[in-house]
Short mmCIF file of C-alpha atoms in Angstrom, two decimals:
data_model
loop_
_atom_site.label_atom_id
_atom_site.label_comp_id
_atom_site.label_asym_id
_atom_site.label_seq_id
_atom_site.Cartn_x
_atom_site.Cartn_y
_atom_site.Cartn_z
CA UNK U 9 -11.02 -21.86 9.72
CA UNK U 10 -8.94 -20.06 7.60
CA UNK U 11 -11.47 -18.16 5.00
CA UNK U 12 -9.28 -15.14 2.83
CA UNK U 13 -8.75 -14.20 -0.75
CA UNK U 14 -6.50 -11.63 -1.75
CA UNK U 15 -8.24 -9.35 -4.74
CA UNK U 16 -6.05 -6.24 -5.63
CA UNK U 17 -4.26 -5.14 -2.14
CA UNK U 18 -7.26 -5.92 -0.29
CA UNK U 19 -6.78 -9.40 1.68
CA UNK U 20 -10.60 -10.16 2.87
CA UNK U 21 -11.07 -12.37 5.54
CA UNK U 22 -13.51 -12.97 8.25
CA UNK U 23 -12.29 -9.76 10.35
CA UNK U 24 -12.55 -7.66 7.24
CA UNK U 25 -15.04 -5.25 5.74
CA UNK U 26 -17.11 -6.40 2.79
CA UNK U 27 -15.76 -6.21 -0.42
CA UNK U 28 -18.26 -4.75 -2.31
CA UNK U 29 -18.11 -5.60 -5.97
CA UNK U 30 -20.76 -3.06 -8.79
CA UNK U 31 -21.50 -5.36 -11.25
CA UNK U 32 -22.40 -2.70 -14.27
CA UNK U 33 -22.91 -6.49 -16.10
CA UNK U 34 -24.20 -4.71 -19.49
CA UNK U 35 -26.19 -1.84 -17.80
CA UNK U 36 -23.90 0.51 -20.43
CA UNK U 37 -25.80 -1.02 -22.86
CA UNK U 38 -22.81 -0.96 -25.30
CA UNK U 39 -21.45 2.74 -24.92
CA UNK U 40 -17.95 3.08 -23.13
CA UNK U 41 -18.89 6.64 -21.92
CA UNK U 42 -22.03 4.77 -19.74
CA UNK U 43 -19.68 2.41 -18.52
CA UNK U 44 -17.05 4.91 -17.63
CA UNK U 45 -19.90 7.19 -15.78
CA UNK U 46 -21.27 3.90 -13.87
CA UNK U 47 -17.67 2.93 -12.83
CA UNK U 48 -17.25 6.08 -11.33
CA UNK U 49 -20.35 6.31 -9.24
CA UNK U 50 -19.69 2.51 -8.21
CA UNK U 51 -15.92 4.56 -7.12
CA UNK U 52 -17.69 7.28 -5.33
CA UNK U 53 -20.13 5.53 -3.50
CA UNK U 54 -17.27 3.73 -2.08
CA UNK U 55 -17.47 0.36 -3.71
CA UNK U 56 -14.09 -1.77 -3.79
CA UNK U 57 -14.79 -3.46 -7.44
CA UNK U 58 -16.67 -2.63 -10.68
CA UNK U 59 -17.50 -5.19 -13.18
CA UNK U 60 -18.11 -5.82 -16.41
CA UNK U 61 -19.28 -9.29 -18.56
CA UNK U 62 -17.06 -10.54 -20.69
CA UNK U 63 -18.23 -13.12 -23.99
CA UNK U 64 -17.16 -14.75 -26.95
CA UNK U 65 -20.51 -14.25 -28.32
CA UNK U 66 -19.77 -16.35 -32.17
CA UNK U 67 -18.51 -19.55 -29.96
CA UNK U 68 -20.57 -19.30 -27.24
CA UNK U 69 -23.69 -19.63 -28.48
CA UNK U 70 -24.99 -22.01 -30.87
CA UNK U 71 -25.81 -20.74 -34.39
CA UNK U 72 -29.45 -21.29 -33.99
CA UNK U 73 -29.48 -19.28 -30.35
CA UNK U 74 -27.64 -16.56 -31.81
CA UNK U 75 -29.66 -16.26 -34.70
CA UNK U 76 -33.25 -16.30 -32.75
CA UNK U 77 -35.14 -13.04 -33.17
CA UNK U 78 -34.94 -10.95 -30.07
CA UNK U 79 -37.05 -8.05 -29.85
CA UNK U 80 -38.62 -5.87 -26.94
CA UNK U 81 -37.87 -3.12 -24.91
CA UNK U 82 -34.76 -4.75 -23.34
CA UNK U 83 -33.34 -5.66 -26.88
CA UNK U 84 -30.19 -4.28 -28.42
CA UNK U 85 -30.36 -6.24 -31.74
CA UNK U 86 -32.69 -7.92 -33.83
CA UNK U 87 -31.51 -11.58 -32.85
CA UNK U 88 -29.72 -12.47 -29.89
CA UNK U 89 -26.87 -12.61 -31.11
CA UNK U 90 -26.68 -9.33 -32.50
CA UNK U 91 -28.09 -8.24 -29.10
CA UNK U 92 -25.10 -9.56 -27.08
CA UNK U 93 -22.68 -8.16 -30.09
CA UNK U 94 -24.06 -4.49 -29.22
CA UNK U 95 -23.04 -4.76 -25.65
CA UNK U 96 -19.80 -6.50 -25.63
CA UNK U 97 -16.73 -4.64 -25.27
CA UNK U 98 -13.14 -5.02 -26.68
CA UNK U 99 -9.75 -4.57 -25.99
CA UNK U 100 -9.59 -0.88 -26.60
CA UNK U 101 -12.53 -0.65 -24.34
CA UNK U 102 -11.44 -2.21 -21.38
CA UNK U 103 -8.01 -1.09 -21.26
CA UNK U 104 -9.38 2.42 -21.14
CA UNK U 105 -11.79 1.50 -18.65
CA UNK U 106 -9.30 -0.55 -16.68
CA UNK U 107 -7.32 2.81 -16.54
CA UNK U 108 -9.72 5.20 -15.43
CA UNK U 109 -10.64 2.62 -12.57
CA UNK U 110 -6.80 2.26 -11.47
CA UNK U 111 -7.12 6.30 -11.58
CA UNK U 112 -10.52 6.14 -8.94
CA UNK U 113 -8.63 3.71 -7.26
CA UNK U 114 -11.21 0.81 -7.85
CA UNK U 115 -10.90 -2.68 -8.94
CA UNK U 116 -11.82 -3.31 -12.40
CA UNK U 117 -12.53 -7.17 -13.67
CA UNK U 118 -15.10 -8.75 -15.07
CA UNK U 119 -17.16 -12.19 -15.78
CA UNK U 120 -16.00 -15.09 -17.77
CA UNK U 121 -18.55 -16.90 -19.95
CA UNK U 122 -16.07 -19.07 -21.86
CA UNK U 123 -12.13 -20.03 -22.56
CA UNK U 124 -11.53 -17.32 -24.68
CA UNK U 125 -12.63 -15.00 -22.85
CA UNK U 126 -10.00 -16.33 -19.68
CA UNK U 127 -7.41 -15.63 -21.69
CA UNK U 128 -8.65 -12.22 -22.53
CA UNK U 129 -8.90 -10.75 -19.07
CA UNK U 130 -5.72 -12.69 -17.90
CA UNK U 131 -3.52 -10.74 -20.64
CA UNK U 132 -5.42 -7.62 -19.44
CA UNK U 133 -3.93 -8.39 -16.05
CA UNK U 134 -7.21 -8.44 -13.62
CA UNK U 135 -7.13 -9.15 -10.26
CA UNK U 136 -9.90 -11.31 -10.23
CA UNK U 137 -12.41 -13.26 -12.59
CA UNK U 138 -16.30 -13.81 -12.38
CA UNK U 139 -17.24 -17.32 -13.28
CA UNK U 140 -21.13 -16.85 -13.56
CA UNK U 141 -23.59 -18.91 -11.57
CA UNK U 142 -25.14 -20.70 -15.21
CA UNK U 143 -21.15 -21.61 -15.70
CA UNK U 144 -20.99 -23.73 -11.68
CA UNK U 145 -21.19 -26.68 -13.70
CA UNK U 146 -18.95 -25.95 -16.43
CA UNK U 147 -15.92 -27.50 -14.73
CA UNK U 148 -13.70 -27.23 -18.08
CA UNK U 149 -14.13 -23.27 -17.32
CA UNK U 150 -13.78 -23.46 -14.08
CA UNK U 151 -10.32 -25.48 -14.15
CA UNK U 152 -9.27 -23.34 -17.34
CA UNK U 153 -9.62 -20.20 -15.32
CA UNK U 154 -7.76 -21.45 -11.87
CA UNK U 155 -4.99 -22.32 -13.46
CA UNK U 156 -4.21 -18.89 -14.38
CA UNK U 157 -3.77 -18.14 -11.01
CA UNK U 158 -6.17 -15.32 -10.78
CA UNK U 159 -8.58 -15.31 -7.92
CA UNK U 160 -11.87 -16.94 -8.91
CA UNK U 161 -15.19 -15.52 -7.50
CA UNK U 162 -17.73 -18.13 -8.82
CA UNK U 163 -21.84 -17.54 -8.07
CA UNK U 164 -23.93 -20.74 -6.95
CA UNK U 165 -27.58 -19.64 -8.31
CA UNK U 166 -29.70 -22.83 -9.43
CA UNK U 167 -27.49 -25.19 -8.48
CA UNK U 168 -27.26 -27.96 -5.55
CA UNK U 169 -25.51 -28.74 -3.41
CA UNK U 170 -23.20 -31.48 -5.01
CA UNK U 171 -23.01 -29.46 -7.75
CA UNK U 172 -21.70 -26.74 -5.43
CA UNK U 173 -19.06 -29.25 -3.86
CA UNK U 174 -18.16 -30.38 -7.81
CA UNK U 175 -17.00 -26.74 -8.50
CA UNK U 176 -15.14 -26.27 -5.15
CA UNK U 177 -13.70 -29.93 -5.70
CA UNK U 178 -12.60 -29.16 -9.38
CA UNK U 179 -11.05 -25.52 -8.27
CA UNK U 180 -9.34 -26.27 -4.57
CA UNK U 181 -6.52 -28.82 -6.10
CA UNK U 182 -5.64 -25.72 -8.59
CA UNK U 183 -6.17 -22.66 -6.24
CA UNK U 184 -6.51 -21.26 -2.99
CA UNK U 185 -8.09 -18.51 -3.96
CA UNK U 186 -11.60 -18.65 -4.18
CA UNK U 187 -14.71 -17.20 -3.32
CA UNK U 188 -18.01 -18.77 -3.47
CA UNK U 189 -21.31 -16.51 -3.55
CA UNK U 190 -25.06 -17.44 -2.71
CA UNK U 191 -27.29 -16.34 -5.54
CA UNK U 192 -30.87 -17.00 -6.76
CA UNK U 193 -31.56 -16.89 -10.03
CA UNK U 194 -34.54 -14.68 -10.08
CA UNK U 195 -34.56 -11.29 -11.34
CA UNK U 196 -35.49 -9.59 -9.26
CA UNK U 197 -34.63 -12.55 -5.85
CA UNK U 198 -38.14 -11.68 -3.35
CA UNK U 199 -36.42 -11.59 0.10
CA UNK U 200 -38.43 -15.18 0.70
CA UNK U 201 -36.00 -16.50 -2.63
CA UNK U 202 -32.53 -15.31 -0.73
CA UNK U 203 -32.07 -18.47 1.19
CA UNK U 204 -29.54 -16.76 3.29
CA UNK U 205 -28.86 -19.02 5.77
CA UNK U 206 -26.66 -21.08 2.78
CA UNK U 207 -23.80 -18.72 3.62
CA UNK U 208 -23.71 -20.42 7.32
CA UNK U 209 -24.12 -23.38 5.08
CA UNK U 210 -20.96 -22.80 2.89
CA UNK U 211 -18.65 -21.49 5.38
CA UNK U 212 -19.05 -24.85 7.47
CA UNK U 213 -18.86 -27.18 4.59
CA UNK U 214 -15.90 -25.23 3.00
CA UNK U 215 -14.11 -23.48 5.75
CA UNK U 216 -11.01 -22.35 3.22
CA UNK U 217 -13.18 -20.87 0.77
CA UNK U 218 -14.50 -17.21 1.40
CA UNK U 219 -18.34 -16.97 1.56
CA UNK U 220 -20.44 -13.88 -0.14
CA UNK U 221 -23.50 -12.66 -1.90
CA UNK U 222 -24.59 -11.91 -5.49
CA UNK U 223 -27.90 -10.67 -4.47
CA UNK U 224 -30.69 -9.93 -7.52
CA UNK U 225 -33.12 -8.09 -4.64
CA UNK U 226 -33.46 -4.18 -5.06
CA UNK U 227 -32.99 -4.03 -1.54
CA UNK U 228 -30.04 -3.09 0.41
CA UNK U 229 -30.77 -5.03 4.08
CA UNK U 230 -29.94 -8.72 2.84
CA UNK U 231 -26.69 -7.80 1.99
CA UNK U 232 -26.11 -6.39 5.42
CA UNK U 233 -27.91 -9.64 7.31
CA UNK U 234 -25.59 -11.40 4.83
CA UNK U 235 -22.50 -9.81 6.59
CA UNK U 236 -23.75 -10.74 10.07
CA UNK U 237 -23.44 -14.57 8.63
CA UNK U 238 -20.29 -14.69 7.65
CA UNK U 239 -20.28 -13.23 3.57
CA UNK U 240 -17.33 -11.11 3.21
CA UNK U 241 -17.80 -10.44 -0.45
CA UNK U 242 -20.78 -9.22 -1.86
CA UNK U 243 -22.20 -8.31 -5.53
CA UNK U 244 -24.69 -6.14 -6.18
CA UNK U 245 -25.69 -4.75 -9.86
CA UNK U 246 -25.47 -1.20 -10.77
CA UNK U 247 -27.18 1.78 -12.85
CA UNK U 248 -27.90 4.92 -13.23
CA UNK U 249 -31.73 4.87 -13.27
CA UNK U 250 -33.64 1.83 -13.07
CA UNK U 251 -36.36 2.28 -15.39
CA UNK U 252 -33.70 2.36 -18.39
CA UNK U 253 -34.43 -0.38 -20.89
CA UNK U 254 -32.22 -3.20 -20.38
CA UNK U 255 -32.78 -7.01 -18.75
CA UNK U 256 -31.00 -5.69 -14.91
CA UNK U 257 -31.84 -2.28 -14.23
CA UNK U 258 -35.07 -2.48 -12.63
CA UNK U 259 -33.11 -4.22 -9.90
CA UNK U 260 -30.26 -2.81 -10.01
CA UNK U 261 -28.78 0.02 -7.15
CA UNK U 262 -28.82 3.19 -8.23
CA UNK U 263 -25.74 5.75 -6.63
CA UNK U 264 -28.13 6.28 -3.60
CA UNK U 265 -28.82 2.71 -2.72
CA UNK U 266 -25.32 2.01 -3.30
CA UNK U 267 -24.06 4.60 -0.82
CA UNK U 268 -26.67 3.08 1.77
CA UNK U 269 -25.69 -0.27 1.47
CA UNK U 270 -22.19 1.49 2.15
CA UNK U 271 -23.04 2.85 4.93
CA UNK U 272 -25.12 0.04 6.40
CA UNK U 273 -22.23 -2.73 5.66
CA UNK U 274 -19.61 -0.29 7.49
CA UNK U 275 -22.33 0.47 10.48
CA UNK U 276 -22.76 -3.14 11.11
CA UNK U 277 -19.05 -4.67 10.89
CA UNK U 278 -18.44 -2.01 13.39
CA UNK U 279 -21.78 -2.73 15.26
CA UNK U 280 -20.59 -6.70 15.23
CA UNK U 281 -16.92 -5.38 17.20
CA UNK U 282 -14.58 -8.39 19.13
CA UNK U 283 -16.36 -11.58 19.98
CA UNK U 284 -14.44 -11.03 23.15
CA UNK U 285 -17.07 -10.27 26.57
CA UNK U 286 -15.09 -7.44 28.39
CA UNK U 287 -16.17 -4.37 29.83
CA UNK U 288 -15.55 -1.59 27.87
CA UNK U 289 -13.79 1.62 29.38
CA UNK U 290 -16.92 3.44 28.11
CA UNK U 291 -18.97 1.58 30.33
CA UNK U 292 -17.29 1.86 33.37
CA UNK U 293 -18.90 5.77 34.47
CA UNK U 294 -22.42 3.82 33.95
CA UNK U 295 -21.18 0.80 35.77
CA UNK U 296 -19.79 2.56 38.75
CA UNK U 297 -23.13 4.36 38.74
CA UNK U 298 -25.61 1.01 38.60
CA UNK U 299 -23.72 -2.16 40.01
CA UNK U 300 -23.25 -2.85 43.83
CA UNK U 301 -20.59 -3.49 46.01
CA UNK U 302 -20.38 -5.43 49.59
CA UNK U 303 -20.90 -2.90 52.57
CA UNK U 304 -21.12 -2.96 56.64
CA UNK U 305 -25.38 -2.97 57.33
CA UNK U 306 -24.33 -1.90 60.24
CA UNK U 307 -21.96 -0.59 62.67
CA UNK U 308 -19.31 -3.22 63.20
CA UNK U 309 -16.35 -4.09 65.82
CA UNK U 310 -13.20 -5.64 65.38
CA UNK U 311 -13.22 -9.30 65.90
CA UNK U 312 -16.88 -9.83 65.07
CA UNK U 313 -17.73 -12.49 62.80
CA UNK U 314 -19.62 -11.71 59.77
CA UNK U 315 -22.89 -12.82 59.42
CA UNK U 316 -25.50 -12.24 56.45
CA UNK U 317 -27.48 -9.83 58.07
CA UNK U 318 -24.37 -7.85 58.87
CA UNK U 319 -23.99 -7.33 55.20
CA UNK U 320 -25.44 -5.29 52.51
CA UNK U 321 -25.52 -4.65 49.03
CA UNK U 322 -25.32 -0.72 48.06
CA UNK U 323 -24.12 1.35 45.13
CA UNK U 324 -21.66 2.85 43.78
CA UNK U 325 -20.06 -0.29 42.54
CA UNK U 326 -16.73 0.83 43.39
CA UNK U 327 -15.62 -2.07 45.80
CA UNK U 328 -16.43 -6.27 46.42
CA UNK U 329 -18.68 -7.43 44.29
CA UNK U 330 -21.78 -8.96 45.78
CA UNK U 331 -20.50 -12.61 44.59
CA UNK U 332 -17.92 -12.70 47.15
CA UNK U 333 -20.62 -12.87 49.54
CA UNK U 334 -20.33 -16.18 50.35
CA UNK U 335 -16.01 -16.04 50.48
CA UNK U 336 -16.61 -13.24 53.37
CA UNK U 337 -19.77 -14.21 55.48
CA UNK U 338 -18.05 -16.70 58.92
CA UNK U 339 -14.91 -14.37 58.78
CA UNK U 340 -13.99 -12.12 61.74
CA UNK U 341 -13.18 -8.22 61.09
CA UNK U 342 -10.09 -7.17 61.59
CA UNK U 343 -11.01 -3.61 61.74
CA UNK U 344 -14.43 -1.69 62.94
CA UNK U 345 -16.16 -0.99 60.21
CA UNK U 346 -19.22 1.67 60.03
CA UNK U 347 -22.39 1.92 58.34
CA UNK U 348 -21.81 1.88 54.84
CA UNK U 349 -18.16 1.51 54.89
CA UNK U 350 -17.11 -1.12 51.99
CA UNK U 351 -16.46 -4.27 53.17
CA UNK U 352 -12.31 -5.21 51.58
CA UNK U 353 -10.73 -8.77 51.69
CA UNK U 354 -7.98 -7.18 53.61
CA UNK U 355 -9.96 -6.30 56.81
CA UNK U 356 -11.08 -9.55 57.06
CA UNK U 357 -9.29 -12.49 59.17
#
């Protein structure tokens, strides 16, 4: 299997650490200066990516949807329209915050909701683009946006399977690179909603495609169990203080869950180490110390032939193992031996 994507100058691939993307998503709430402060706390707490959303708010949304009152706490605008006008950023905006990212040294891209807004983040020149999980079966999108050649990251939440196998099919003939994320669609996603095991799931059914996370749990743990199956990519929203007003900050990490997830992602890919069994030079005091080795029982002669009894098994382990046992016991000595002297291949005839 050959899973990797190449996002910036990061290559990520099954031996590689997770590449951690902050989605900010609108958590700025439509002020530059917020998104500029949450990109570098996302760069601080040692995250590889922030991201941002990016619409075409007057043709993505039907007249009647973008005219329909929206009030409450989380609102930004009367309708919903207006709402999704008040936190959508421009040009000017994301060039300056694609500059102060290249400063922190952190990759800056965001999600594509429709064509227009492809073509917008390809002439900013990102090195990767978000096709959301309500946009799996927008296949139009999804083709539109692989054949720019940027590397696709594309969330699964409340789809199925073939619909899951429609978007790889539709993106594979056009690209290589591509990433495909498990996500439920619950805000927040109860551990029991995670469904983790679909990353096992993904990486068997599409073993050139590189598996991840866009996890909507407040928790930091999934995310690491999600690294231990294989996801080599994961998403996890962002803010500054979770009981802000706004539809994703109550599950959202703030800087101090983000550093622990971090830290728990680096602990475990190092805790995971070489599938290879070998003993380890740092084991070898301890194993000198605990295993056995093959030793005379008893005073021994030259020319006697080893029986069972005539053997024992002794620490240090600093000679023949006790499985050569049976390779030694019938053989005659070809040198005395005394009690506890270790027992070598060479002594024997």
């Amino acid at each position: 299997m050959t899973h990797a994507i190449t996002i910036g100058d990061r290559c990520i691939t099954d031996g590689s650490d997770a590449y951690v993307i902050a989605e900010i998503g609108h958590n700025h709430g439509g002020h530059v200066e917020k998104a500029a402060e949450l990109i570098r706390m996302a760069a601080e707490s040692g995250a590889h990516a922030a991201k941002l959303q990016k619409r075409d708010n007057k043709a993505l949304f039907t007249k009647a949807m973008y005219d329909e009152p929206y009030t409450g706490r989380n609102s930004f605008g009367a309708t919903y329209g207006m709402h999704r006008e008040a936190v959508e950023f421009g040009a000017d905006e994301y060039r300056q915050l694609a500059a102060l990212s290249a400063d922190l040294g952190i990759d800056f891209f965001a999600t594509a909701f429709d064509l227009p807004s492809v073509d917008f983040l390809a002439e900013l020149g990102v090195p990767a683009i978000k096709i959301a999980s309500g946009d799996l079966t927008n296949t139009p999108l999804l083709s539109y946006a692989a054949k720019t050649g940027i590397p696709l990251i594309v969330s699964s939440g409340g789809a199925t399977m073939d619909e899951v196998r429609r978007a790889v099919d539709t993106v594979a003939p056009l690209t290589d690179q591509l990433a495909l994320l498990q996500c439920t669609a619950a805000y927040p996603a109860t551990p029991d909603l995670l469904n983790l095991r679909v990353i096992s799931t993904y990486r068997e059914a599409f073993p050139d495609v590189v598996v991840g996370l866009s996890g909507h749990d407040i928790e930091s743990e999934s995310s690491v169990i999600a690294y231990t199956l294989g996801a080599r990519i994961i998403e996890k929203h962002v803010t500054m203080d979770r009981t802000l007003p706004g539809s994703d900050h109550h599950f959202s990490l703030e800087a101090g869950h983000l550093r622990e997830l971090m830290t728990g992602l680096d602990r475990t890919r190092r805790a995971l180490g070489s599938p290879d069994k070998q003993q380890l030079p740092v084991e070898a005091a301890a194993m000198r110390k605990m295993s056995k080795k093959l030793v005379a029982a008893r005073d021994l002669s030259a020319g006697e032939v080893l029986t069972f009894e005539d053997i024992a098994i002794k620490s240090p382990g600093d000679g023949l193992r006790p499985y050569f046992i049976d390779e030694i016991v019938g053989r005659p000595l070809l040198s005395p031996l005394a009690t506890d002297d270790a027992i070598q291949l060479s002594l024997l005839g």
